mmCIF file of C-alpha atoms in Angstrom:
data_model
loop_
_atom_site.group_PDB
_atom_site.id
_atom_site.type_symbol
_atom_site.label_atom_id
_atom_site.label_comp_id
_atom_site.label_asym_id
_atom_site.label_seq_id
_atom_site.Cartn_x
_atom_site.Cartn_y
_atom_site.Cartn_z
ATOM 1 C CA UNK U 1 -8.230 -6.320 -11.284
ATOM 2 C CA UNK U 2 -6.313 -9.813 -11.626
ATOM 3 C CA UNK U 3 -5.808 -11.724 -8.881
ATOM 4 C CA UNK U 4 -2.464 -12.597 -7.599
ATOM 5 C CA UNK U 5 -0.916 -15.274 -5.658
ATOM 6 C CA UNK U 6 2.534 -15.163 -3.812
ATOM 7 C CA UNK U 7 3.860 -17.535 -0.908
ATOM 8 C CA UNK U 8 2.809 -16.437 2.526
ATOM 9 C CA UNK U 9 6.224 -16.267 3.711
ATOM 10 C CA UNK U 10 9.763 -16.786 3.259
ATOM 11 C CA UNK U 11 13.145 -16.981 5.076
ATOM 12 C CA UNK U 12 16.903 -16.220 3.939
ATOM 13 C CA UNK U 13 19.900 -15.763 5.270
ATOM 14 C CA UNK U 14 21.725 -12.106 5.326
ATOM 15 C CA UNK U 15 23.976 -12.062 1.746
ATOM 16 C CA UNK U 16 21.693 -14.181 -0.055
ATOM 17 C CA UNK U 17 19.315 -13.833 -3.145
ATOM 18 C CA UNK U 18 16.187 -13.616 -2.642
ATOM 19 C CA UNK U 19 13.017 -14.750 -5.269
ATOM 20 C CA UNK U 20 9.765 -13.884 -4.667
ATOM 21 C CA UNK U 21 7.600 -15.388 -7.303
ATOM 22 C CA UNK U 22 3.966 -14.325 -8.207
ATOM 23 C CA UNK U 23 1.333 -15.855 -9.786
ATOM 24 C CA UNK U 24 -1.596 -13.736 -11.687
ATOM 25 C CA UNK U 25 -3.113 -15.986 -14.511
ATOM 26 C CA UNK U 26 -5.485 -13.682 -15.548
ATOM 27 C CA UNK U 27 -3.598 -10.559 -16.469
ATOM 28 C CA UNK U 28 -5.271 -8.213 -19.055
ATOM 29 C CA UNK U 29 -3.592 -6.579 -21.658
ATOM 30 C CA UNK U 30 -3.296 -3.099 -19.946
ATOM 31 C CA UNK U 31 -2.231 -4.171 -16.690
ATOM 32 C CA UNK U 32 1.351 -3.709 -15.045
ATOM 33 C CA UNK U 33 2.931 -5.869 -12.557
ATOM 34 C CA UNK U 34 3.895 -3.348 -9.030
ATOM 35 C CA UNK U 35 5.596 -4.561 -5.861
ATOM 36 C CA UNK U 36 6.095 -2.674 -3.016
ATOM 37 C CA UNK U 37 7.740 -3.191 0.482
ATOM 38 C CA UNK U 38 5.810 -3.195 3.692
ATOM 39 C CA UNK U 39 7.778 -2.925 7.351
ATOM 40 C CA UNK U 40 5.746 -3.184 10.172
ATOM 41 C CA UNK U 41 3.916 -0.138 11.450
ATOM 42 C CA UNK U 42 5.015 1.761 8.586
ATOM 43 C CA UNK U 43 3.179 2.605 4.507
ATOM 44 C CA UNK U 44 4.285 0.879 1.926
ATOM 45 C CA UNK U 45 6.684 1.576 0.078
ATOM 46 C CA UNK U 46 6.951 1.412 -4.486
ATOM 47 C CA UNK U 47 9.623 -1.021 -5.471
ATOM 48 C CA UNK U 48 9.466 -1.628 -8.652
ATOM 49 C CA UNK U 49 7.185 -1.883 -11.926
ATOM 50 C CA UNK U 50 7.459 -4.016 -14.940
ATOM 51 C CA UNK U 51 5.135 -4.271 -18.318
ATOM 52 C CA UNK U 52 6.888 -7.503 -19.707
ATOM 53 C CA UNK U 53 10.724 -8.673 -19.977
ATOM 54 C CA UNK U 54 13.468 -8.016 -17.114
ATOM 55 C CA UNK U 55 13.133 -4.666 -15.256
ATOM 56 C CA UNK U 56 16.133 -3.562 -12.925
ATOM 57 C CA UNK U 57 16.624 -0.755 -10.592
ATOM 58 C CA UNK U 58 18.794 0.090 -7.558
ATOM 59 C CA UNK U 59 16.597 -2.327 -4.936
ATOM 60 C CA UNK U 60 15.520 -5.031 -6.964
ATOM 61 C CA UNK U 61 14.798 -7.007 -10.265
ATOM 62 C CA UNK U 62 11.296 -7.999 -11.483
ATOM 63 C CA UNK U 63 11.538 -11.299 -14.539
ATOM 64 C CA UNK U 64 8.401 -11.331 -16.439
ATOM 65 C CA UNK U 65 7.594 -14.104 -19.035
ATOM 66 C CA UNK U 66 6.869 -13.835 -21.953
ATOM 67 C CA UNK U 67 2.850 -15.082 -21.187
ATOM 68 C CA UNK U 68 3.337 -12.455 -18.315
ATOM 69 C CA UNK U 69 1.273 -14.758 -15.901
ATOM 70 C CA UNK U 70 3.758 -14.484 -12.955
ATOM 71 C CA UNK U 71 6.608 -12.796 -12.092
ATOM 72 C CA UNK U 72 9.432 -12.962 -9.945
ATOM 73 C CA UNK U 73 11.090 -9.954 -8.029
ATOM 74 C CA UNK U 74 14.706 -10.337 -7.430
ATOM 75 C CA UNK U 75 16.461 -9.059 -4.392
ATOM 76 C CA UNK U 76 20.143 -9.433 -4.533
ATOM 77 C CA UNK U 77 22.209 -9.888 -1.349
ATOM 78 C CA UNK U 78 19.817 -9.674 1.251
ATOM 79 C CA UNK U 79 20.349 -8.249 4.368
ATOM 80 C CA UNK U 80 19.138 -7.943 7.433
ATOM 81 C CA UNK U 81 16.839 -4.377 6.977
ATOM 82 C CA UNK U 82 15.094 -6.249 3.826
ATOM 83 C CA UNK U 83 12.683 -8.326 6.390
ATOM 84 C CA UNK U 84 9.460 -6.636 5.749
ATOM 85 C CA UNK U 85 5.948 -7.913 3.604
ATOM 86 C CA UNK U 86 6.363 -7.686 -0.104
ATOM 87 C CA UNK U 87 3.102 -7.457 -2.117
ATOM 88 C CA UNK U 88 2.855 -7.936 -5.971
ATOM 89 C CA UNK U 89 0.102 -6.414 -7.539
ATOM 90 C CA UNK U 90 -1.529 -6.251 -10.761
ATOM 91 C CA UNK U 91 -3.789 -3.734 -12.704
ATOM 92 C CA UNK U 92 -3.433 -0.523 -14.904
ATOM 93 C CA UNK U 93 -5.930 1.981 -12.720
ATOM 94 C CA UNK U 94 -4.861 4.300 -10.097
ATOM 95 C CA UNK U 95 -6.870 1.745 -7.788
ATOM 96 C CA UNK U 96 -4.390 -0.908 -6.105
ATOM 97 C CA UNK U 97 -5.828 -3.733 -4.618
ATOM 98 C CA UNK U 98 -3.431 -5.606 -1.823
ATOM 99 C CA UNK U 99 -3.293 -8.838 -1.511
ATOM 100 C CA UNK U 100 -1.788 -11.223 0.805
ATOM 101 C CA UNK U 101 1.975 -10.559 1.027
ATOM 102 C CA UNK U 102 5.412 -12.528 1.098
ATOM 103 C CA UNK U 103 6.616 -11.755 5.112
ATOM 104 C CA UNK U 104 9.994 -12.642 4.149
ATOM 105 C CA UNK U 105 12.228 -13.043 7.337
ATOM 106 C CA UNK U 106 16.453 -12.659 6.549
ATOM 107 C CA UNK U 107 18.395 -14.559 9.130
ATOM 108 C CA UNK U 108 22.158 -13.137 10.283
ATOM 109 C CA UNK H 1 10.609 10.105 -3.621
ATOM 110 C CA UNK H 2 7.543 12.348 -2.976
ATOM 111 C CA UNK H 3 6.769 12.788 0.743
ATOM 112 C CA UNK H 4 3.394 12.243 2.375
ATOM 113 C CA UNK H 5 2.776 13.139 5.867
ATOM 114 C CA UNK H 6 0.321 11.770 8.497
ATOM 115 C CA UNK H 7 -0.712 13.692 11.575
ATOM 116 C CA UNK H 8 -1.351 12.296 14.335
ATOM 117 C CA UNK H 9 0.869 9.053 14.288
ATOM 118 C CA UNK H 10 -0.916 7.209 16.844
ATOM 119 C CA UNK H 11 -4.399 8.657 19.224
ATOM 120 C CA UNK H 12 -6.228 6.752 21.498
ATOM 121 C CA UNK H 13 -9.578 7.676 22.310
ATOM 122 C CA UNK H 14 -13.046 6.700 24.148
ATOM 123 C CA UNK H 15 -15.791 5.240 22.216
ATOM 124 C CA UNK H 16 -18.300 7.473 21.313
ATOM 125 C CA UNK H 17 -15.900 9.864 20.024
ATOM 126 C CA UNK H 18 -14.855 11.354 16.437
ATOM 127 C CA UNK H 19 -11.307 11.176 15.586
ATOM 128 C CA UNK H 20 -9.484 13.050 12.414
ATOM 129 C CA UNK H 21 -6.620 11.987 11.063
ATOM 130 C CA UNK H 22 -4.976 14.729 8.390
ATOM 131 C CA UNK H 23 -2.843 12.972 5.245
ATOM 132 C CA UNK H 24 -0.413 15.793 3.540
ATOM 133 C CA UNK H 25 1.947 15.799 0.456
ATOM 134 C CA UNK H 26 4.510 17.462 1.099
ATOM 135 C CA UNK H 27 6.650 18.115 -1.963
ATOM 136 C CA UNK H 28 3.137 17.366 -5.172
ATOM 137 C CA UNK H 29 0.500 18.158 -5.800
ATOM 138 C CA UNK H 30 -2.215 15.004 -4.767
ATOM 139 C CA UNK H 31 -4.826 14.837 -7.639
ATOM 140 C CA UNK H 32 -5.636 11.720 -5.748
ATOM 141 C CA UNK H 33 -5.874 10.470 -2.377
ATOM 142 C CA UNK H 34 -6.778 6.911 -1.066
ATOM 143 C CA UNK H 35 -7.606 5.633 2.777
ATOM 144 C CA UNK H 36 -6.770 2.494 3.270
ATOM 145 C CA UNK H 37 -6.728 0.608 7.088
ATOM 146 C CA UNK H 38 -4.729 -2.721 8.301
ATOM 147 C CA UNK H 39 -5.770 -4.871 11.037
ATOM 148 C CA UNK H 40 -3.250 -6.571 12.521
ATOM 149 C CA UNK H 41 -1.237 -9.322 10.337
ATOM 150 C CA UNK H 42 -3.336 -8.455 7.992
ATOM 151 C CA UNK H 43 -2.839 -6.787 4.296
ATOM 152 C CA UNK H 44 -4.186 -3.437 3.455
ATOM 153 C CA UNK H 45 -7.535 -2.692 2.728
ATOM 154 C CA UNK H 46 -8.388 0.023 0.200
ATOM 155 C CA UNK H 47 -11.197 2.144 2.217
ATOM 156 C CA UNK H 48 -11.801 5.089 -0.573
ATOM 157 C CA UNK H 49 -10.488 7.090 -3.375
ATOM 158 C CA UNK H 50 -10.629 10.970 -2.822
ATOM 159 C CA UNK H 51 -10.038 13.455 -5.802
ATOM 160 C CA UNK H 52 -9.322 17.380 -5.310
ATOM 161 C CA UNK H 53 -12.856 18.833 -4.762
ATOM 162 C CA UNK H 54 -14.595 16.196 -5.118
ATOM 163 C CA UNK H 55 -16.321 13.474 -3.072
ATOM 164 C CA UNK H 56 -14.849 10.314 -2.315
ATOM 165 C CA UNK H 57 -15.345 6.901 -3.498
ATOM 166 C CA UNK H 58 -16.187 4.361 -1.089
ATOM 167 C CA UNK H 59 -15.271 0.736 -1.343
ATOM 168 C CA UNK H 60 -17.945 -1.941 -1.022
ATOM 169 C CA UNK H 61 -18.588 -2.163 2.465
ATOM 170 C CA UNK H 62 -17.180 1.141 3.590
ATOM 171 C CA UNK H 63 -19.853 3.456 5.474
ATOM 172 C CA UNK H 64 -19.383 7.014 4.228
ATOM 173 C CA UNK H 65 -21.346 8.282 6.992
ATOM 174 C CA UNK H 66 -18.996 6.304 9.552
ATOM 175 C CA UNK H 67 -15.686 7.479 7.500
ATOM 176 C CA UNK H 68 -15.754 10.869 6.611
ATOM 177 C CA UNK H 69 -13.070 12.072 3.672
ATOM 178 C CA UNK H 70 -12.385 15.497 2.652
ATOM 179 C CA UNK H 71 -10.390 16.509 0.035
ATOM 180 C CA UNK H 72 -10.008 20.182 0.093
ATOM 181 C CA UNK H 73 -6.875 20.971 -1.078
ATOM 182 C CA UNK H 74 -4.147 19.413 -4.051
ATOM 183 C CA UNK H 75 -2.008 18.451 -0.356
ATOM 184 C CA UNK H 76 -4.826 17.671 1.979
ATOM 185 C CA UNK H 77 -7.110 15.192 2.887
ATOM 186 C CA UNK H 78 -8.697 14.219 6.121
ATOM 187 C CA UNK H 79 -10.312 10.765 7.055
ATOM 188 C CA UNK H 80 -13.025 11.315 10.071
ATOM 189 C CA UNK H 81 -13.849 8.679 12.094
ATOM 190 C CA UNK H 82 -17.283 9.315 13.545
ATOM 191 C CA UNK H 83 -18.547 7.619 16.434
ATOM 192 C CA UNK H 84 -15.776 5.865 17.021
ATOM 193 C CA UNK H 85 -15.901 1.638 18.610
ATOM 194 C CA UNK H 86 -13.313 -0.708 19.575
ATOM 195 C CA UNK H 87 -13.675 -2.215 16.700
ATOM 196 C CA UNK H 88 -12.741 0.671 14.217
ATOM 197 C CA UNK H 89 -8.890 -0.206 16.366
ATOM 198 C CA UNK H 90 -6.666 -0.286 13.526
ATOM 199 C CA UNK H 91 -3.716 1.315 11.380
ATOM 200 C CA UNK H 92 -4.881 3.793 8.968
ATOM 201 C CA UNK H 93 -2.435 4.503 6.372
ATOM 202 C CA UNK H 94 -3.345 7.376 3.440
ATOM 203 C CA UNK H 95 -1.505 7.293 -0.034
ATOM 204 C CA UNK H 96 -1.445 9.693 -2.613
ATOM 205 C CA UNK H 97 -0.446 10.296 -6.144
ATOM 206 C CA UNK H 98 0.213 13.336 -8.759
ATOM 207 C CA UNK H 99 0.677 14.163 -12.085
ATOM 208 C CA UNK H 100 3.404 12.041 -13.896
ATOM 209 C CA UNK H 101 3.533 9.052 -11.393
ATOM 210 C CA UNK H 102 4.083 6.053 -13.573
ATOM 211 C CA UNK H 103 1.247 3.459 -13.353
ATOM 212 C CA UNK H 104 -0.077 2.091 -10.071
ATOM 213 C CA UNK H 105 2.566 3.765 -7.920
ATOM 214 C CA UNK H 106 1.497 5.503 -4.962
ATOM 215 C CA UNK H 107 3.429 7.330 -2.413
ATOM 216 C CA UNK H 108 2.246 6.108 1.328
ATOM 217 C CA UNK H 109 2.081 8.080 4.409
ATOM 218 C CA UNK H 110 3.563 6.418 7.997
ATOM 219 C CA UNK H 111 0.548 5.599 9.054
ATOM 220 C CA UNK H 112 -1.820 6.459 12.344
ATOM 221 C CA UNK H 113 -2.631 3.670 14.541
ATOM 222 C CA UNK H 114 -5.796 4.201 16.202
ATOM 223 C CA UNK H 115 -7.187 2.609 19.525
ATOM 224 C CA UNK H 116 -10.802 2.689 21.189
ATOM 225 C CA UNK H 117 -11.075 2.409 24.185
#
């Protein structure tokens, strides 16, 4: 499964938009690009997946390159309920594999 | 969404004991389970894969005989902890998913949080 880096953590303010980028160099051919939403004491939760190109649903945006080795999910107008850990991960089994996290904290 | 259910939420317990935690979809069919745990601060570690009727699949590092996973029904699985220590503490959090689920998408349960005593 490719590896993926993200930034450890991030702050915004409530209203803002929020980028989360995400690094994964090696990405096969097969793989898809997943993030979900962690708050604390609580599952994850599926945001959104992307193959390649610009993905959009009612939560968020995920921007994938055309060399697909990052992407960025989008969260427009932040607020206040969005502070929770945001994983990206990559691979095309049933098998995910979490990495690190984004903690991102939104500010009133 | 789908709905997965965890029972208990949270159960202490002395050390020496076994503990089962039960993980439930509600509204699928699970043709696959997975047990993961969280320390604190930490990210989620995948603990095993469990298909319908079969046994599980531990992760490098997991003891089977230590972490005990049934999967006995397309809505049920249990996760035993045997023999339980202080330092088997943590947030347990099942996941499951079903025919038609797009790739790599899981539906989570809340989560038990389990302390040793």
């Amino acid at each position: 499964l490719a590896k993926t880096t993200q930034p450890i953590s991030m702050d915004s303010y409530e209203g803002q938009e929020v980028n989360i980028t995400c690094s994964h160099n090696n990405i096969a051919t097969n793989d898809y690009i997943t993030w979900y939403q962690q708050f604390p004491s609580q599952g994850p939760r599926f945001i959104i997946q992307g193959y390649k190109t610009k993905v959009t649903n009612e939560v968020a945006s995920l921007f994938i390159p055309a060399d697909r080795k990052s992407s960025t999910l989008s969260l427009p107008r932040v607020s206040l309920s969005d502070t929770a850990v945001y994983y990206c991960l990559v691979g095309d089994t049933d098998k995910l594999i979490f990495g690190t996290g984004t903690r991102l904290q939104v500010f009133p | 969404g789908a709905v997965v259910s965890q029972h208990p939420s949270r159960v202490i317990c002395k050390s020496g004991t076994s503990v089962k935690i039960e993980c439930r979809s509600l509204d699928f069919q699970a043709t696959t389970m997975f047990w993961y745990r969280q320390f604190p601060k930490q990210s989620l570690m995948l603990m095993a894969t469990s298909n319908e009727g079969s046994k599980a699949t531990y992760e490098q590092g997991v003891e089977k005989d230590k972490f005990l996973i049934n999967h006995a029904s397309l809505t049920l699985s249990t996760l035993t902890v045997t023999s339980a220590h202080p330092e088997d503490s943590s947030f347990y959090i099942c996941s499951a998913r079903g025919a038609g689920f797009v790739h790599n998408e899981q539906f989570f349960g809340p989560g038990t949080r389990l302390t040793v005593l």
